[in-house]
């Protein structure tokens, strides 16, 4: 399983904080996004936002990063701390 | 403490942070501090309070990365980052960055670098409670530009 | 206090300076502090203590000029400069510069500006007591260069 | 009278901290220096140092500044505070 998190404003937009995806279903961040949108068509406008950031296992990741079972993937908007 | 980070709901005390930062080190010639606070006005919105969310685990990783990068770029003796999360009121302290060095230009540059990268890399998000309701703070283009100069 | 300067033999307390600087002002988003301290090594000289002389009357004039210039250049809410004179030991605090603003880039730049001009304009002179005897500190070319960027 | 001060290392080099000069004797910083050297030839090497700074009435001044009675003139080396 891959643990998928949605944080901050994105969590509110999707109405979801976390879900589990079977690893065989996805091979990269890009295909994970396609898989999520296939199951929730109204998420597309939010997940296709070019400003959206992605982290895999607590480090920033690009869309072509390969995923494996046990990974934690997080999607979130630009950060605004400090 | 030398080099350390903290993410916490509790407030921090500047006098205490300073004392810890310079404790026992007579090679320190320069100390630079930055404190970020919740101000009552942000982009013409009248702010009452704010809620600060973060991504536990990643936040600590990123702050540690930024600290390591600053250590590699400048001659630092000690550096400490504290960032608060949770509910904060106007006038509350949000973030502390303290750096010590033998030389003032190293201390100033490292402190600015730490803040610029913290602002654009560390996974914190602010939601302001304003007189017009609650608003997620938008990415600040000035911060993105500032982080590109390093 | 808003904008003020002090030249004194007594030590200063960072927690107290910070509290005074931000007292009651909820528009402050950013606070930058600089503290200069007597370090044990300067240009390969082993420093034991130092004697800080100044030119009473002119010192206050110059510090006030520098503060006025910083106020004119950046959006500052408050700024405070404290400089000690007299006999100081290794590890002692020498100078404090604290600046508050709504914006961090203003606070950082004003603090650096104040230190660069204080270093090259304010009539203070350091005489170090080292293991090789007493030595008047020489003008630092890096400080002169730093002051030219503004 | 004009009050003339020598500060920091310059005071030690000249062996003098302060002296009074009758205003008619001098008209500018440059002529004040000549006057001082005429009375103390061994001061020349120190007073001709191009790095020496001069203040009149607590503000930095150039060598061509005119002096008048009641002025306070200070000569000192480059500053090293902070």
Short mmCIF file of C-alpha atoms in Angstrom, two decimals:
data_model
loop_
_atom_site.label_atom_id
_atom_site.label_comp_id
_atom_site.label_asym_id
_atom_site.label_seq_id
_atom_site.Cartn_x
_atom_site.Cartn_y
_atom_site.Cartn_z
CA UNK A 1 0.00 0.00 0.00
CA UNK A 2 0.99 3.61 -0.58
CA UNK A 3 -0.18 6.19 1.94
CA UNK A 4 -1.43 9.37 0.24
CA UNK A 5 -1.89 12.61 2.22
CA UNK A 6 -3.59 15.87 1.26
CA UNK A 7 -2.56 18.85 3.36
CA UNK A 8 -3.75 22.36 4.24
CA UNK A 9 -6.07 24.03 1.71
CA UNK A 10 -5.91 21.01 -0.62
CA UNK A 11 -7.39 18.79 2.12
CA UNK A 12 -10.34 21.15 2.40
CA UNK A 13 -10.77 21.39 -1.38
CA UNK A 14 -10.78 17.60 -1.84
CA UNK A 15 -12.67 16.90 1.37
CA UNK A 16 -10.12 14.17 2.10
CA UNK A 17 -7.05 14.03 4.35
CA UNK A 18 -5.62 10.60 3.65
CA UNK A 19 -6.16 7.42 1.63
CA UNK A 20 -4.39 4.17 0.89
CA UNK A 21 -3.62 3.02 -2.63
CA UNK A 22 -2.46 -0.47 -3.65
CA UNK A 23 1.06 -0.11 -4.99
CA UNK A 24 0.53 -2.16 -8.17
CA UNK A 25 -2.05 0.41 -9.27
CA UNK A 26 0.49 3.20 -9.63
CA UNK A 27 4.10 3.50 -10.77
CA UNK A 28 4.83 7.23 -10.48
CA UNK A 29 3.49 10.47 -9.04
CA UNK A 30 1.99 11.25 -12.44
CA UNK A 31 0.12 7.94 -12.65
CA UNK A 32 -0.94 8.25 -9.00
CA UNK A 33 -2.59 11.56 -9.88
CA UNK A 34 -4.38 9.94 -12.87
CA UNK A 35 -5.57 7.12 -10.63
CA UNK A 36 -6.92 9.58 -8.03
CA UNK A 37 -8.73 11.66 -10.64
CA UNK A 38 -10.23 8.52 -12.23
CA UNK A 39 -11.83 7.70 -8.89
CA UNK A 40 -12.80 11.31 -8.04
CA UNK A 41 -13.36 13.34 -11.25
CA UNK A 42 -14.05 16.58 -9.33
CA UNK A 43 -10.50 16.44 -7.88
CA UNK A 44 -8.94 17.11 -11.27
CA UNK A 45 -9.08 20.91 -11.08
CA UNK A 46 -7.18 20.81 -7.77
CA UNK A 47 -4.68 18.04 -8.54
CA UNK A 48 -3.79 19.57 -11.92
CA UNK A 49 -2.82 22.89 -10.30
CA UNK A 50 0.73 23.55 -11.50
CA UNK A 51 1.65 25.12 -8.15
CA UNK A 52 0.85 21.94 -6.24
CA UNK A 53 3.87 20.43 -4.46
CA UNK A 54 4.55 16.75 -3.90
CA UNK A 55 6.69 14.98 -1.35
CA UNK A 56 7.64 11.32 -1.20
CA UNK A 57 8.79 10.04 2.17
CA UNK A 58 9.16 13.59 3.52
CA UNK A 59 11.32 14.95 0.70
CA UNK A 60 10.21 17.02 -2.31
CA UNK A 61 9.70 14.86 -5.41
CA UNK A 62 9.13 15.35 -9.15
CA UNK A 63 6.24 13.81 -11.09
CA UNK A 64 8.40 11.05 -12.62
CA UNK A 65 9.56 9.61 -9.29
CA UNK A 66 8.78 5.88 -9.07
CA UNK A 67 6.63 4.76 -6.14
CA UNK A 68 6.75 1.50 -4.22
CA UNK A 69 4.70 -0.08 -1.50
CA UNK A 70 5.28 1.52 1.90
CA UNK A 71 5.88 4.99 0.44
CA UNK A 72 4.17 8.06 1.89
CA UNK A 73 3.13 10.59 -0.75
CA UNK A 74 1.88 14.05 0.21
CA UNK A 75 0.24 16.66 -2.01
CA UNK A 76 0.07 20.23 -0.75
CA UNK A 77 -0.15 23.89 -1.82
CA UNK A 78 2.82 26.32 -1.77
CA UNK A 79 4.11 26.70 1.78
CA UNK A 80 3.46 29.86 3.81
CA UNK A 81 5.30 29.52 7.13
CA UNK A 82 7.83 31.78 8.76
CA UNK B 1 22.97 23.34 21.45
CA UNK B 2 25.24 24.29 18.50
CA UNK B 3 22.88 23.37 15.63
CA UNK B 4 19.29 22.44 16.33
CA UNK B 5 15.69 22.80 15.24
CA UNK B 6 12.37 22.67 17.07
CA UNK B 7 8.73 22.59 15.94
CA UNK B 8 6.44 23.26 18.87
CA UNK B 9 3.12 24.69 20.03
CA UNK B 10 4.71 26.41 23.07
CA UNK B 11 6.04 29.94 22.95
CA UNK B 12 9.78 30.63 23.12
CA UNK B 13 11.74 33.16 25.16
CA UNK B 14 14.23 35.36 23.35
CA UNK B 15 16.48 35.96 26.36
CA UNK B 16 16.68 32.21 26.92
CA UNK B 17 17.34 31.44 23.24
CA UNK B 18 20.15 34.01 23.17
CA UNK B 19 21.76 32.65 26.35
CA UNK B 20 21.68 29.10 24.97
CA UNK B 21 23.08 30.18 21.63
CA UNK B 22 26.20 31.91 22.99
CA UNK B 23 26.69 29.76 26.10
CA UNK B 24 30.36 29.21 26.88
CA UNK B 25 31.67 30.08 23.43
CA UNK B 26 34.18 32.94 23.48
CA UNK B 27 34.87 32.70 19.73
CA UNK B 28 31.46 34.28 18.98
CA UNK B 29 31.88 37.82 17.68
CA UNK B 30 28.46 38.23 16.05
CA UNK B 31 24.94 37.06 16.85
CA UNK B 32 22.02 37.66 14.48
CA UNK B 33 18.43 36.94 15.47
CA UNK B 34 15.23 36.99 13.52
CA UNK B 35 11.80 36.78 15.14
CA UNK B 36 8.63 36.57 13.05
CA UNK B 37 5.39 37.64 14.73
CA UNK B 38 1.68 37.58 13.91
CA UNK B 39 0.82 41.09 12.78
CA UNK B 40 -2.61 42.64 12.78
CA UNK B 41 -2.71 43.42 9.07
CA UNK B 42 -1.74 41.23 6.10
CA UNK B 43 -2.45 42.26 2.50
CA UNK B 44 -5.13 44.66 3.77
CA UNK B 45 -6.85 41.92 5.76
CA UNK B 46 -7.57 42.64 9.41
CA UNK B 47 -6.12 39.59 11.17
CA UNK B 48 -7.54 38.37 14.50
CA UNK B 49 -5.61 35.14 14.91
CA UNK B 50 -4.07 32.37 12.84
CA UNK B 51 -3.84 28.64 12.70
CA UNK B 52 -0.50 27.16 11.69
CA UNK B 53 -0.47 23.65 10.20
CA UNK B 54 2.60 21.66 9.25
CA UNK B 55 3.60 18.24 7.90
CA UNK B 56 5.20 16.41 10.84
CA UNK B 57 8.28 14.47 9.83
CA UNK B 58 8.86 16.40 6.61
CA UNK B 59 9.07 19.73 8.43
CA UNK B 60 11.95 18.51 10.58
CA UNK B 61 13.70 17.00 7.53
CA UNK B 62 13.49 20.24 5.58
CA UNK B 63 14.58 22.46 8.48
CA UNK B 64 17.55 20.15 9.03
CA UNK B 65 18.42 20.30 5.31
CA UNK B 66 18.33 24.10 5.37
CA UNK B 67 20.49 24.23 8.49
CA UNK B 68 23.03 21.83 6.93
CA UNK B 69 23.16 23.98 3.81
CA UNK B 70 23.80 27.14 5.86
CA UNK B 71 26.60 25.37 7.77
CA UNK B 72 28.21 24.39 4.47
CA UNK B 73 28.03 27.93 3.05
CA UNK B 74 29.11 30.08 6.01
CA UNK B 75 31.45 29.86 9.00
CA UNK B 76 28.91 29.36 11.74
CA UNK B 77 29.46 28.50 15.38
CA UNK B 78 25.82 27.80 16.29
CA UNK B 79 22.37 28.11 14.76
CA UNK B 80 18.91 27.41 16.09
CA UNK B 81 15.51 27.42 14.40
CA UNK B 82 12.23 27.30 16.36
CA UNK B 83 8.87 27.35 14.58
CA UNK B 84 5.53 27.31 16.32
CA UNK B 85 2.39 25.54 15.10
CA UNK B 86 -1.23 25.57 16.26
CA UNK B 87 -3.39 28.54 17.19
CA UNK B 88 -1.64 31.92 17.43
CA UNK B 89 -2.95 35.38 18.29
CA UNK B 90 -1.94 38.79 16.96
CA UNK B 91 1.37 39.77 18.58
CA UNK B 92 2.39 36.14 19.16
CA UNK B 93 5.81 34.91 18.15
CA UNK B 94 5.85 32.49 15.18
CA UNK B 95 9.44 31.77 14.29
CA UNK B 96 12.92 32.27 15.73
CA UNK B 97 16.18 32.01 13.82
CA UNK B 98 19.42 32.65 15.69
CA UNK B 99 22.92 32.37 14.25
CA UNK B 100 26.37 32.96 15.76
CA UNK B 101 29.70 33.37 14.00
CA UNK B 102 33.08 34.99 14.48
CA UNK B 103 32.11 37.38 11.66
CA UNK B 104 29.03 39.54 11.27
CA UNK B 105 28.63 39.13 7.50
CA UNK B 106 28.43 35.35 7.92
CA UNK B 107 25.85 35.64 10.70
CA UNK B 108 23.67 38.11 8.76
CA UNK B 109 23.79 36.19 5.51
CA UNK B 110 23.10 32.82 7.13
CA UNK B 111 20.12 34.22 9.06
CA UNK B 112 18.62 35.73 5.90
CA UNK B 113 19.27 32.53 3.96
CA UNK B 114 17.62 30.41 6.67
CA UNK B 115 14.53 32.62 6.68
CA UNK B 116 14.28 32.77 2.87
CA UNK B 117 14.46 29.00 2.56
CA UNK B 118 12.25 28.32 5.55
CA UNK B 119 9.61 30.56 3.94
CA UNK B 120 9.71 28.76 0.59
CA UNK B 121 10.62 25.18 1.51
CA UNK B 122 9.43 24.20 4.99
CA UNK B 123 5.92 22.67 4.92
CA UNK B 124 4.00 25.13 7.10
CA UNK B 125 0.68 26.69 6.12
CA UNK B 126 -1.04 29.67 7.70
CA UNK B 127 -4.79 30.10 7.85
CA UNK B 128 -5.78 33.54 9.07
CA UNK B 129 -8.95 34.29 10.95
CA UNK B 130 -9.84 37.78 9.74
CA UNK B 131 -12.83 40.07 10.12
CA UNK B 132 -13.93 38.70 6.70
CA UNK B 133 -13.70 35.05 7.75
CA UNK B 134 -10.87 32.52 7.52
CA UNK B 135 -8.37 32.73 4.66
CA UNK B 136 -5.49 30.46 3.67
CA UNK B 137 -2.44 32.67 3.19
CA UNK B 138 -1.24 32.71 -0.43
CA UNK B 139 2.33 32.11 -1.52
CA UNK B 140 4.30 35.37 -1.41
CA UNK B 141 6.07 36.12 -4.69
CA UNK B 142 8.60 38.31 -2.83
CA UNK B 143 9.60 35.28 -0.74
CA UNK B 144 10.07 33.14 -3.84
CA UNK B 145 12.23 35.85 -5.42
CA UNK B 146 14.22 36.30 -2.21
CA UNK B 147 15.04 32.60 -2.07
CA UNK B 148 16.41 32.69 -5.63
CA UNK B 149 19.28 35.04 -4.79
CA UNK B 150 21.25 32.39 -2.87
CA UNK C 1 11.06 53.63 22.76
CA UNK C 2 10.50 53.63 18.95
CA UNK C 3 13.85 55.09 17.85
CA UNK C 4 16.67 55.56 20.33
CA UNK C 5 20.38 55.28 20.96
CA UNK C 6 22.48 54.72 24.06
CA UNK C 7 26.20 54.85 24.80
CA UNK C 8 26.94 53.30 28.17
CA UNK C 9 29.44 51.41 30.31
CA UNK C 10 26.75 49.07 31.72
CA UNK C 11 25.86 45.77 30.09
CA UNK C 12 22.51 45.31 28.33
CA UNK C 13 20.00 42.46 28.51
CA UNK C 14 18.75 40.97 25.24
CA UNK C 15 15.42 39.77 26.61
CA UNK C 16 14.75 43.24 27.98
CA UNK C 17 15.80 44.99 24.75
CA UNK C 18 13.52 42.71 22.74
CA UNK C 19 10.55 43.29 25.05
CA UNK C 20 11.02 47.08 24.84
CA UNK C 21 11.37 46.99 21.07
CA UNK C 22 8.11 45.17 20.36
CA UNK C 23 6.11 46.47 23.33
CA UNK C 24 2.47 47.04 22.45
CA UNK C 25 2.94 47.19 18.68
CA UNK C 26 0.87 44.58 16.84
CA UNK C 27 1.97 45.81 13.40
CA UNK C 28 5.43 44.27 13.92
CA UNK C 29 5.88 41.22 11.70
CA UNK C 30 9.68 41.03 11.78
CA UNK C 31 12.35 41.70 14.37
CA UNK C 32 16.07 41.56 13.55
CA UNK C 33 18.75 41.76 16.22
CA UNK C 34 22.49 42.03 16.03
CA UNK C 35 24.77 41.58 19.02
CA UNK C 36 28.53 42.12 18.76
CA UNK C 37 30.70 40.45 21.41
CA UNK C 38 34.36 40.49 22.43
CA UNK C 39 35.87 37.33 20.96
CA UNK C 40 39.01 35.62 22.15
CA UNK C 41 40.84 35.83 18.82
CA UNK C 42 41.20 38.77 16.43
CA UNK C 43 43.56 38.65 13.42
CA UNK C 44 45.48 35.84 15.12
CA UNK C 45 45.92 37.86 18.30
CA UNK C 46 44.96 36.18 21.55
CA UNK C 47 42.67 38.75 23.16
CA UNK C 48 42.33 38.98 26.96
CA UNK C 49 40.22 42.13 27.26
CA UNK C 50 39.62 45.41 25.50
CA UNK C 51 39.23 49.07 26.24
CA UNK C 52 36.63 50.97 24.25
CA UNK C 53 37.07 54.72 23.88
CA UNK C 54 34.65 57.08 22.16
CA UNK C 55 34.17 60.79 21.46
CA UNK C 56 31.29 61.91 23.69
CA UNK C 57 28.89 64.24 21.91
CA UNK C 58 29.98 63.26 18.42
CA UNK C 59 29.17 59.58 19.02
CA UNK C 60 25.55 60.38 19.83
CA UNK C 61 25.30 62.73 16.81
CA UNK C 62 26.58 60.10 14.41
CA UNK C 63 24.45 57.29 15.80
CA UNK C 64 21.40 59.56 15.50
CA UNK C 65 22.35 60.42 11.89
CA UNK C 66 22.65 56.75 11.01
CA UNK C 67 19.31 55.96 12.63
CA UNK C 68 17.62 58.84 10.75
CA UNK C 69 19.08 57.59 7.48
CA UNK C 70 17.78 54.06 8.13
CA UNK C 71 14.30 55.44 8.91
CA UNK C 72 14.35 57.34 5.61
CA UNK C 73 15.39 54.29 3.58
CA UNK C 74 13.20 51.53 5.04
CA UNK C 75 9.75 51.11 6.58
CA UNK C 76 10.71 50.72 10.20
CA UNK C 77 8.48 50.65 13.27
CA UNK C 78 11.24 50.86 15.89
CA UNK C 79 15.02 50.72 16.10
CA UNK C 80 17.42 50.83 19.00
CA UNK C 81 21.22 51.03 19.14
CA UNK C 82 23.21 50.42 22.32
CA UNK C 83 27.01 50.63 22.34
CA UNK C 84 29.18 50.02 25.37
CA UNK C 85 32.40 51.84 26.24
CA UNK C 86 35.08 51.27 28.87
CA UNK C 87 36.76 48.02 29.89
CA UNK C 88 35.32 44.82 28.41
CA UNK C 89 36.30 41.18 28.85
CA UNK C 90 36.24 38.30 26.37
CA UNK C 91 32.63 37.15 25.98
CA UNK C 92 31.24 40.57 26.94
CA UNK C 93 28.58 42.23 24.82
CA UNK C 94 29.75 45.32 22.91
CA UNK C 95 26.92 46.47 20.69
CA UNK C 96 23.22 45.85 20.19
CA UNK C 97 21.20 46.81 17.13
CA UNK C 98 17.50 45.91 17.06
CA UNK C 99 15.03 46.77 14.31
CA UNK C 100 11.32 46.04 13.86
CA UNK C 101 9.22 46.32 10.72
CA UNK C 102 6.11 44.86 9.15
CA UNK C 103 8.41 43.21 6.58
CA UNK C 104 11.45 41.03 7.12
CA UNK C 105 13.52 42.39 4.20
CA UNK C 106 13.25 45.90 5.64
CA UNK C 107 14.29 44.74 9.11
CA UNK C 108 17.26 42.71 7.81
CA UNK C 109 18.52 45.43 5.50
CA UNK C 110 18.18 48.21 8.06
CA UNK C 111 20.03 46.16 10.70
CA UNK C 112 22.90 45.44 8.31
CA UNK C 113 23.01 49.06 7.20
CA UNK C 114 23.09 50.30 10.81
CA UNK C 115 25.97 47.97 11.66
CA UNK C 116 27.95 48.79 8.50
CA UNK C 117 27.69 52.53 9.14
CA UNK C 118 28.23 52.26 12.87
CA UNK C 119 31.46 50.34 12.14
CA UNK C 120 32.79 52.93 9.71
CA UNK C 121 31.32 56.23 11.01
CA UNK C 122 30.72 56.17 14.75
CA UNK C 123 33.76 57.44 16.71
CA UNK C 124 34.62 54.39 18.81
CA UNK C 125 38.11 52.93 19.09
CA UNK C 126 39.11 49.54 20.45
CA UNK C 127 42.39 48.84 22.17
CA UNK C 128 42.93 45.15 22.79
CA UNK C 129 44.94 43.75 25.64
CA UNK C 130 46.50 40.64 24.13
CA UNK C 131 49.12 38.12 25.23
CA UNK C 132 51.58 40.28 23.17
CA UNK C 133 50.67 43.55 24.90
CA UNK C 134 48.10 46.20 24.05
CA UNK C 135 47.19 46.90 20.43
CA UNK C 136 44.94 49.54 18.85
CA UNK C 137 42.61 47.73 16.47
CA UNK C 138 43.20 48.70 12.83
CA UNK C 139 40.51 49.79 10.43
CA UNK C 140 38.92 46.75 8.79
CA UNK C 141 38.91 46.98 4.98
CA UNK C 142 35.96 44.56 4.83
CA UNK C 143 33.91 47.01 6.93
CA UNK C 144 34.77 49.90 4.64
CA UNK C 145 33.77 47.84 1.60
CA UNK C 146 30.55 46.69 3.30
CA UNK C 147 29.53 50.29 3.99
CA UNK C 148 29.97 51.21 0.31
CA UNK C 149 27.18 48.90 -0.90
CA UNK C 150 24.40 51.09 0.51
CA UNK D 1 39.77 80.22 21.09
CA UNK D 2 39.41 76.93 19.22
CA UNK D 3 39.47 73.71 21.23
CA UNK D 4 41.58 71.01 19.54
CA UNK D 5 41.27 67.34 20.58
CA UNK D 6 43.44 64.34 19.72
CA UNK D 7 41.74 60.99 20.26
CA UNK D 8 42.63 57.32 20.65
CA UNK D 9 45.95 56.20 19.14
CA UNK D 10 46.68 59.72 17.85
CA UNK D 11 46.58 61.06 21.43
CA UNK D 12 49.24 58.50 22.42
CA UNK D 13 51.36 59.24 19.33
CA UNK D 14 51.35 63.02 19.93
CA UNK D 15 51.51 62.75 23.71
CA UNK D 16 48.72 65.35 23.87
CA UNK D 17 44.98 65.10 24.40
CA UNK D 18 43.81 68.68 24.03
CA UNK D 19 45.00 72.22 23.38
CA UNK D 20 43.55 75.68 22.78
CA UNK D 21 44.40 77.75 19.72
CA UNK D 22 43.61 81.44 19.22
CA UNK D 23 41.12 81.67 16.37
CA UNK D 24 42.94 84.39 14.42
CA UNK D 25 45.90 82.06 14.02
CA UNK D 26 43.96 79.61 11.85
CA UNK D 27 41.31 79.85 9.15
CA UNK D 28 40.77 76.22 8.10
CA UNK D 29 41.52 72.66 9.13
CA UNK D 30 44.48 72.69 6.70
CA UNK D 31 46.02 75.82 8.22
CA UNK D 32 45.30 74.51 11.73
CA UNK D 33 47.39 71.43 10.90
CA UNK D 34 50.23 73.64 9.59
CA UNK D 35 50.06 75.70 12.77
CA UNK D 36 50.22 72.60 14.97
CA UNK D 37 53.17 71.16 13.04
CA UNK D 38 55.03 74.49 13.18
CA UNK D 39 54.86 74.33 16.98
CA UNK D 40 55.55 70.57 17.20
CA UNK D 41 57.64 69.40 14.20
CA UNK D 42 57.58 65.73 15.31
CA UNK D 43 53.76 65.72 14.95
CA UNK D 44 53.99 66.03 11.19
CA UNK D 45 54.26 62.31 10.45
CA UNK D 46 51.06 61.70 12.42
CA UNK D 47 49.02 64.72 11.31
CA UNK D 48 49.89 64.17 7.63
CA UNK D 49 48.50 60.61 7.71
CA UNK D 50 45.94 60.50 4.89
CA UNK D 51 43.69 58.18 6.92
CA UNK D 52 43.33 60.71 9.73
CA UNK D 53 39.74 61.88 10.25
CA UNK D 54 38.64 65.35 11.36
CA UNK D 55 35.43 66.52 13.00
CA UNK D 56 34.29 70.08 13.65
CA UNK D 57 31.65 70.51 16.33
CA UNK D 58 30.94 66.75 16.37
CA UNK D 59 30.41 66.31 12.63
CA UNK D 60 32.89 65.03 10.05
CA UNK D 61 34.63 67.88 8.20
CA UNK D 62 36.89 68.36 5.16
CA UNK D 63 40.26 70.14 5.25
CA UNK D 64 38.85 73.34 3.65
CA UNK D 65 36.18 73.94 6.33
CA UNK D 66 36.53 77.45 7.83
CA UNK D 67 37.03 77.63 11.59
CA UNK D 68 35.82 80.27 14.03
CA UNK D 69 36.31 80.96 17.70
CA UNK D 70 34.35 78.56 19.92
CA UNK D 71 34.70 75.64 17.50
CA UNK D 72 35.76 72.21 18.71
CA UNK D 73 38.05 70.38 16.28
CA UNK D 74 38.94 66.72 16.78
CA UNK D 75 41.58 64.67 14.97
CA UNK D 76 41.38 60.90 15.20
CA UNK D 77 42.31 57.64 13.43
CA UNK D 78 39.80 55.47 11.51
CA UNK D 79 37.06 54.26 13.83
CA UNK D 80 36.92 50.65 15.04
CA UNK D 81 33.75 50.25 17.10
CA UNK D 82 30.90 47.79 16.74
#
